[in-house]
Amino acid sequence: MLVYPAGRAPGSCLAIADTHCPTGSRCPQLVSALRLARRLGSGCLIVLGDMFDALHRRMSLEELRRHLLQAVSGTELPESLYYTTSLSSHDPVFEEPFELSLNGASLLVVPGLLQLEVEGHELCALHGDAVVRSGVLAYALNAAAAAAGRPLLLEEVAKRRFCTPQAWLLAGHTHIPGLDAERRLGNPGSWKLYWGSGLRYWRPASFGVIVITRSGVRLLRPRKLETRSGRG
């Protein structure tokens, strides 16, 4: 697993996952998350993989830039963007981390694990498919574990493998939102609405956002007006 230490973020951050943006057009899910970051005054947005739905192939940096610009469609961007790509499906394939300038914002793409300090919190961020490649299987395992009283099981496994005990492990992949302040685990859930064919996706989107500020780490559900929070 590639690990990239990125230093310190410029202020508070929002983290989302699994937007599954369509190819070649505006992405309403990503645009909504960017607008939320602006409303909350966050200086960065972290996308925990599966930003795109059908771009799992090698491509040039300029081609990626073109797809990103189509997705954000002129929306104002925060100072810094971080993108931890899926390694097994959906996202573009890259071998090494790199930075892009995107409409004045700095974008760091990490095909692996991102280490980042945000307002005094140590983050260990990745998509999550390094533990279980299949998203359907990952969903089933975490759903079964939650029913048995152990939510965020795969996130816990990922933290033990790849992160320090004091770090917050943030991941996507399972499409199941959750946050555990004691174990320092978080998953914002999914923003996916439709299959590529236009049919409604079989799992409901949670529209979850993990907000990292000096005062703590919180999971917000703005579309459902639900929140869970934890400090540390």
mmCIF file of C-alpha atoms in Angstrom:
data_model
loop_
_atom_site.group_PDB
_atom_site.id
_atom_site.type_symbol
_atom_site.label_atom_id
_atom_site.label_comp_id
_atom_site.label_asym_id
_atom_site.label_seq_id
_atom_site.Cartn_x
_atom_site.Cartn_y
_atom_site.Cartn_z
ATOM 1 C CA MET A 1 0.000 0.000 0.000
ATOM 2 C CA LEU A 2 1.436 3.351 -1.054
ATOM 3 C CA VAL A 3 1.514 5.806 1.871
ATOM 4 C CA TYR A 4 1.855 9.534 1.238
ATOM 5 C CA PRO A 5 2.467 12.014 4.090
ATOM 6 C CA ALA A 6 0.982 15.319 2.929
ATOM 7 C CA GLY A 7 1.760 17.510 5.906
ATOM 8 C CA ARG A 8 -0.820 19.933 7.257
ATOM 9 C CA ALA A 9 -4.094 21.029 5.669
ATOM 10 C CA PRO A 10 -4.939 24.748 5.441
ATOM 11 C CA GLY A 11 -7.597 24.832 8.149
ATOM 12 C CA SER A 12 -10.656 22.675 8.685
ATOM 13 C CA CYS A 13 -11.667 19.974 6.194
ATOM 14 C CA LEU A 14 -14.707 18.113 4.922
ATOM 15 C CA ALA A 15 -14.446 14.474 3.837
ATOM 16 C CA ILE A 16 -16.878 12.727 1.495
ATOM 17 C CA ALA A 17 -16.781 9.461 -0.420
ATOM 18 C CA ASP A 18 -18.348 7.549 -3.285
ATOM 19 C CA THR A 19 -19.862 10.366 -5.321
ATOM 20 C CA HIS A 20 -19.664 8.143 -8.448
ATOM 21 C CA CYS A 21 -19.735 11.136 -10.787
ATOM 22 C CA PRO A 22 -20.831 10.552 -14.384
ATOM 23 C CA THR A 23 -18.233 10.913 -17.113
ATOM 24 C CA GLY A 24 -18.131 14.047 -19.240
ATOM 25 C CA SER A 25 -20.730 16.127 -17.418
ATOM 26 C CA ARG A 26 -21.476 18.157 -14.309
ATOM 27 C CA CYS A 27 -21.560 16.114 -11.099
ATOM 28 C CA PRO A 28 -24.368 17.387 -8.824
ATOM 29 C CA GLN A 29 -23.092 15.360 -5.863
ATOM 30 C CA LEU A 30 -19.602 16.856 -6.021
ATOM 31 C CA VAL A 31 -20.953 20.354 -6.637
ATOM 32 C CA SER A 32 -23.205 20.047 -3.567
ATOM 33 C CA ALA A 33 -20.280 18.945 -1.400
ATOM 34 C CA LEU A 34 -18.140 21.841 -2.636
ATOM 35 C CA ARG A 35 -20.907 24.314 -1.870
ATOM 36 C CA LEU A 36 -21.306 22.837 1.604
ATOM 37 C CA ALA A 37 -17.561 23.218 2.210
ATOM 38 C CA ARG A 38 -17.829 26.872 1.271
ATOM 39 C CA ARG A 39 -20.843 27.446 3.558
ATOM 40 C CA LEU A 40 -19.013 25.834 6.473
ATOM 41 C CA GLY A 41 -15.846 27.823 5.786
ATOM 42 C CA SER A 42 -13.663 24.757 5.235
ATOM 43 C CA GLY A 43 -10.329 25.237 3.505
ATOM 44 C CA CYS A 44 -10.181 21.735 2.081
ATOM 45 C CA LEU A 45 -12.250 18.864 0.744
ATOM 46 C CA ILE A 46 -11.144 15.226 0.928
ATOM 47 C CA VAL A 47 -12.736 12.743 -1.483
ATOM 48 C CA LEU A 48 -12.222 9.198 -0.193
ATOM 49 C CA GLY A 49 -12.343 7.413 -3.523
ATOM 50 C CA ASP A 50 -14.902 6.463 -6.155
ATOM 51 C CA MET A 51 -15.204 10.087 -7.163
ATOM 52 C CA PHE A 52 -16.004 8.851 -10.660
ATOM 53 C CA ASP A 53 -18.172 5.920 -11.668
ATOM 54 C CA ALA A 54 -16.627 4.652 -14.907
ATOM 55 C CA LEU A 55 -13.059 5.936 -15.366
ATOM 56 C CA HIS A 56 -11.022 2.960 -14.199
ATOM 57 C CA ARG A 57 -8.181 3.142 -16.702
ATOM 58 C CA ARG A 58 -4.829 4.830 -17.115
ATOM 59 C CA MET A 59 -4.975 8.412 -18.321
ATOM 60 C CA SER A 60 -2.854 11.516 -18.583
ATOM 61 C CA LEU A 61 -2.958 14.256 -15.972
ATOM 62 C CA GLU A 62 -4.504 16.602 -18.522
ATOM 63 C CA GLU A 63 -7.312 14.139 -19.233
ATOM 64 C CA LEU A 64 -8.029 13.889 -15.512
ATOM 65 C CA ARG A 65 -8.020 17.682 -15.264
ATOM 66 C CA ARG A 66 -10.591 17.841 -18.079
ATOM 67 C CA HIS A 67 -12.898 15.350 -16.339
ATOM 68 C CA LEU A 68 -12.586 17.209 -13.037
ATOM 69 C CA LEU A 69 -13.370 20.571 -14.596
ATOM 70 C CA GLN A 70 -16.450 19.074 -16.252
ATOM 71 C CA ALA A 71 -17.541 17.599 -12.920
ATOM 72 C CA VAL A 72 -17.215 20.801 -10.861
ATOM 73 C CA SER A 73 -18.686 22.913 -13.678
ATOM 74 C CA GLY A 74 -17.285 26.255 -12.560
ATOM 75 C CA THR A 75 -18.122 25.805 -8.873
ATOM 76 C CA GLU A 76 -15.841 27.706 -6.510
ATOM 77 C CA LEU A 77 -13.226 25.389 -5.049
ATOM 78 C CA PRO A 78 -11.598 25.410 -1.605
ATOM 79 C CA GLU A 79 -7.906 26.120 -1.290
ATOM 80 C CA SER A 80 -6.946 22.433 -1.187
ATOM 81 C CA LEU A 81 -8.471 19.229 -2.538
ATOM 82 C CA TYR A 82 -7.325 15.706 -1.657
ATOM 83 C CA TYR A 83 -8.400 12.629 -3.628
ATOM 84 C CA THR A 84 -7.556 9.087 -2.493
ATOM 85 C CA THR A 85 -8.428 6.929 -5.459
ATOM 86 C CA SER A 86 -9.979 3.482 -5.482
ATOM 87 C CA LEU A 87 -7.396 0.880 -6.423
ATOM 88 C CA SER A 88 -9.751 -1.767 -7.826
ATOM 89 C CA SER A 89 -12.533 -0.020 -9.786
ATOM 90 C CA HIS A 90 -14.263 3.198 -10.851
ATOM 91 C CA ASP A 91 -11.428 5.743 -10.399
ATOM 92 C CA PRO A 92 -8.573 6.514 -12.819
ATOM 93 C CA VAL A 93 -5.416 4.416 -12.432
ATOM 94 C CA PHE A 94 -2.190 6.139 -11.385
ATOM 95 C CA GLU A 95 1.031 4.689 -10.001
ATOM 96 C CA GLU A 96 2.282 7.632 -7.939
ATOM 97 C CA PRO A 97 0.849 10.637 -6.076
ATOM 98 C CA PHE A 98 0.841 13.960 -7.901
ATOM 99 C CA GLU A 99 -0.490 17.498 -7.637
ATOM 100 C CA LEU A 100 -2.603 19.456 -10.090
ATOM 101 C CA SER A 101 -3.673 23.072 -10.181
ATOM 102 C CA LEU A 102 -7.423 23.259 -10.712
ATOM 103 C CA ASN A 103 -8.999 26.695 -11.142
ATOM 104 C CA GLY A 104 -6.568 28.113 -8.597
ATOM 105 C CA ALA A 105 -7.002 25.268 -6.113
ATOM 106 C CA SER A 106 -4.360 22.672 -5.290
ATOM 107 C CA LEU A 107 -5.412 19.062 -5.917
ATOM 108 C CA LEU A 108 -3.383 16.176 -4.487
ATOM 109 C CA VAL A 109 -4.192 12.756 -5.934
ATOM 110 C CA VAL A 110 -3.040 9.755 -3.876
ATOM 111 C CA PRO A 111 -3.483 6.203 -5.234
ATOM 112 C CA GLY A 112 -3.208 4.724 -1.772
ATOM 113 C CA LEU A 113 -3.199 6.073 1.767
ATOM 114 C CA LEU A 114 -3.081 9.779 2.602
ATOM 115 C CA GLN A 115 -1.595 10.950 5.895
ATOM 116 C CA LEU A 116 -2.747 14.467 6.730
ATOM 117 C CA GLU A 117 -2.858 16.696 9.800
ATOM 118 C CA VAL A 118 -6.057 18.712 10.092
ATOM 119 C CA GLU A 119 -6.499 21.195 12.944
ATOM 120 C CA GLY A 120 -4.438 19.039 15.291
ATOM 121 C CA HIS A 121 -6.032 15.732 14.227
ATOM 122 C CA GLU A 122 -3.928 13.067 12.531
ATOM 123 C CA LEU A 123 -5.851 11.591 9.590
ATOM 124 C CA CYS A 124 -5.217 8.296 7.846
ATOM 125 C CA ALA A 125 -7.415 8.401 4.732
ATOM 126 C CA LEU A 126 -8.010 5.872 1.979
ATOM 127 C CA HIS A 127 -10.832 4.476 -0.127
ATOM 128 C CA GLY A 128 -11.042 1.143 1.698
ATOM 129 C CA ASP A 129 -10.777 -1.431 -1.078
ATOM 130 C CA ALA A 130 -7.286 -2.407 0.099
ATOM 131 C CA VAL A 131 -9.058 -4.523 2.759
ATOM 132 C CA VAL A 132 -11.873 -5.999 0.626
ATOM 133 C CA ARG A 133 -11.818 -5.263 -3.103
ATOM 134 C CA SER A 134 -15.506 -5.846 -3.836
ATOM 135 C CA GLY A 135 -17.787 -3.017 -2.748
ATOM 136 C CA VAL A 136 -20.787 -5.352 -2.580
ATOM 137 C CA LEU A 137 -18.918 -7.763 -0.297
ATOM 138 C CA ALA A 138 -17.567 -4.902 1.826
ATOM 139 C CA TYR A 139 -21.107 -3.586 2.276
ATOM 140 C CA ALA A 140 -22.396 -7.032 3.253
ATOM 141 C CA LEU A 141 -19.591 -7.635 5.753
ATOM 142 C CA ASN A 142 -19.984 -4.264 7.452
ATOM 143 C CA ALA A 143 -23.774 -4.554 7.513
ATOM 144 C CA ALA A 144 -23.549 -8.002 9.129
ATOM 145 C CA ALA A 145 -20.933 -6.796 11.626
ATOM 146 C CA ALA A 146 -23.076 -3.796 12.541
ATOM 147 C CA ALA A 147 -26.078 -6.059 13.114
ATOM 148 C CA ALA A 148 -23.876 -8.130 15.428
ATOM 149 C CA GLY A 149 -22.861 -5.021 17.383
ATOM 150 C CA ARG A 150 -19.548 -4.202 15.696
ATOM 151 C CA PRO A 151 -20.078 -1.356 13.218
ATOM 152 C CA LEU A 152 -17.219 -0.067 11.034
ATOM 153 C CA LEU A 153 -15.511 -3.462 11.087
ATOM 154 C CA LEU A 154 -13.550 -3.053 7.842
ATOM 155 C CA GLU A 155 -12.477 0.436 8.867
ATOM 156 C CA GLU A 156 -11.167 -1.065 12.103
ATOM 157 C CA VAL A 157 -9.216 -3.690 10.145
ATOM 158 C CA ALA A 158 -7.758 -1.001 7.855
ATOM 159 C CA LYS A 159 -6.669 1.092 10.819
ATOM 160 C CA ARG A 160 -4.877 -1.848 12.424
ATOM 161 C CA ARG A 161 -3.053 -2.595 9.161
ATOM 162 C CA PHE A 162 -2.118 0.862 7.981
ATOM 163 C CA CYS A 163 -2.463 3.536 10.689
ATOM 164 C CA THR A 164 -1.202 4.546 14.102
ATOM 165 C CA PRO A 165 -3.525 4.137 17.111
ATOM 166 C CA GLN A 166 -3.868 7.904 17.603
ATOM 167 C CA ALA A 167 -4.900 8.583 13.993
ATOM 168 C CA TRP A 168 -8.440 8.918 12.688
ATOM 169 C CA LEU A 169 -9.065 6.333 9.968
ATOM 170 C CA LEU A 170 -11.380 7.755 7.298
ATOM 171 C CA ALA A 171 -12.610 5.536 4.470
ATOM 172 C CA GLY A 172 -15.416 5.056 1.988
ATOM 173 C CA HIS A 173 -16.155 1.977 -0.150
ATOM 174 C CA THR A 174 -18.839 0.278 1.993
ATOM 175 C CA HIS A 175 -21.455 3.025 1.395
ATOM 176 C CA ILE A 176 -22.416 2.716 5.092
ATOM 177 C CA PRO A 177 -21.974 5.931 7.112
ATOM 178 C CA GLY A 178 -20.683 5.823 10.641
ATOM 179 C CA LEU A 179 -18.382 7.461 13.147
ATOM 180 C CA ASP A 180 -16.815 6.056 16.313
ATOM 181 C CA ALA A 181 -14.904 8.620 18.398
ATOM 182 C CA GLU A 182 -13.492 6.035 20.801
ATOM 183 C CA ARG A 183 -11.941 3.904 18.046
ATOM 184 C CA ARG A 184 -11.332 6.973 15.838
ATOM 185 C CA LEU A 185 -13.029 5.533 12.782
ATOM 186 C CA GLY A 186 -15.213 7.295 10.232
ATOM 187 C CA ASN A 187 -17.028 6.646 6.966
ATOM 188 C CA PRO A 188 -19.219 9.367 5.405
ATOM 189 C CA GLY A 189 -21.222 6.852 3.363
ATOM 190 C CA SER A 190 -22.235 7.251 -0.261
ATOM 191 C CA TRP A 191 -23.558 10.025 -2.481
ATOM 192 C CA LYS A 192 -24.361 7.654 -5.351
ATOM 193 C CA LEU A 193 -27.848 8.088 -6.786
ATOM 194 C CA TYR A 194 -27.998 6.196 -10.085
ATOM 195 C CA TRP A 195 -26.447 3.388 -12.075
ATOM 196 C CA GLY A 196 -24.689 4.407 -15.283
ATOM 197 C CA SER A 197 -27.850 3.418 -17.144
ATOM 198 C CA GLY A 198 -29.867 6.031 -15.265
ATOM 199 C CA LEU A 199 -31.704 3.547 -13.047
ATOM 200 C CA ARG A 200 -31.946 4.399 -9.366
ATOM 201 C CA TYR A 201 -29.119 2.829 -7.340
ATOM 202 C CA TRP A 202 -30.203 -0.057 -5.112
ATOM 203 C CA ARG A 203 -28.650 1.347 -1.926
ATOM 204 C CA PRO A 204 -29.978 4.728 -0.728
ATOM 205 C CA ALA A 205 -27.460 7.558 -0.648
ATOM 206 C CA SER A 206 -26.593 8.801 2.834
ATOM 207 C CA PHE A 207 -25.144 12.186 1.747
ATOM 208 C CA GLY A 208 -22.800 11.990 4.731
ATOM 209 C CA VAL A 209 -19.973 14.436 5.373
ATOM 210 C CA ILE A 210 -17.236 14.122 7.969
ATOM 211 C CA VAL A 211 -16.232 17.549 9.260
ATOM 212 C CA ILE A 212 -12.806 17.915 10.870
ATOM 213 C CA THR A 213 -12.259 21.090 12.902
ATOM 214 C CA ARG A 214 -10.174 22.071 15.908
ATOM 215 C CA SER A 215 -13.106 21.293 18.198
ATOM 216 C CA GLY A 216 -13.595 17.722 16.958
ATOM 217 C CA VAL A 217 -14.583 15.281 14.228
ATOM 218 C CA ARG A 218 -18.275 15.021 13.307
ATOM 219 C CA LEU A 219 -20.414 13.063 10.897
ATOM 220 C CA LEU A 220 -23.133 15.223 9.352
ATOM 221 C CA ARG A 221 -26.148 14.064 7.377
ATOM 222 C CA PRO A 222 -27.262 17.403 5.899
ATOM 223 C CA ARG A 223 -29.967 15.934 3.666
ATOM 224 C CA LYS A 224 -31.540 14.175 6.645
ATOM 225 C CA LEU A 225 -30.614 16.737 9.303
ATOM 226 C CA GLU A 226 -28.954 14.044 11.400
ATOM 227 C CA THR A 227 -25.596 14.374 13.139
ATOM 228 C CA ARG A 228 -23.285 12.277 15.206
ATOM 229 C CA SER A 229 -20.131 13.692 16.711
ATOM 230 C CA GLY A 230 -16.994 12.827 18.574
ATOM 231 C CA ARG A 231 -14.029 14.716 19.951
ATOM 232 C CA GLY A 232 -10.350 13.817 19.918
#
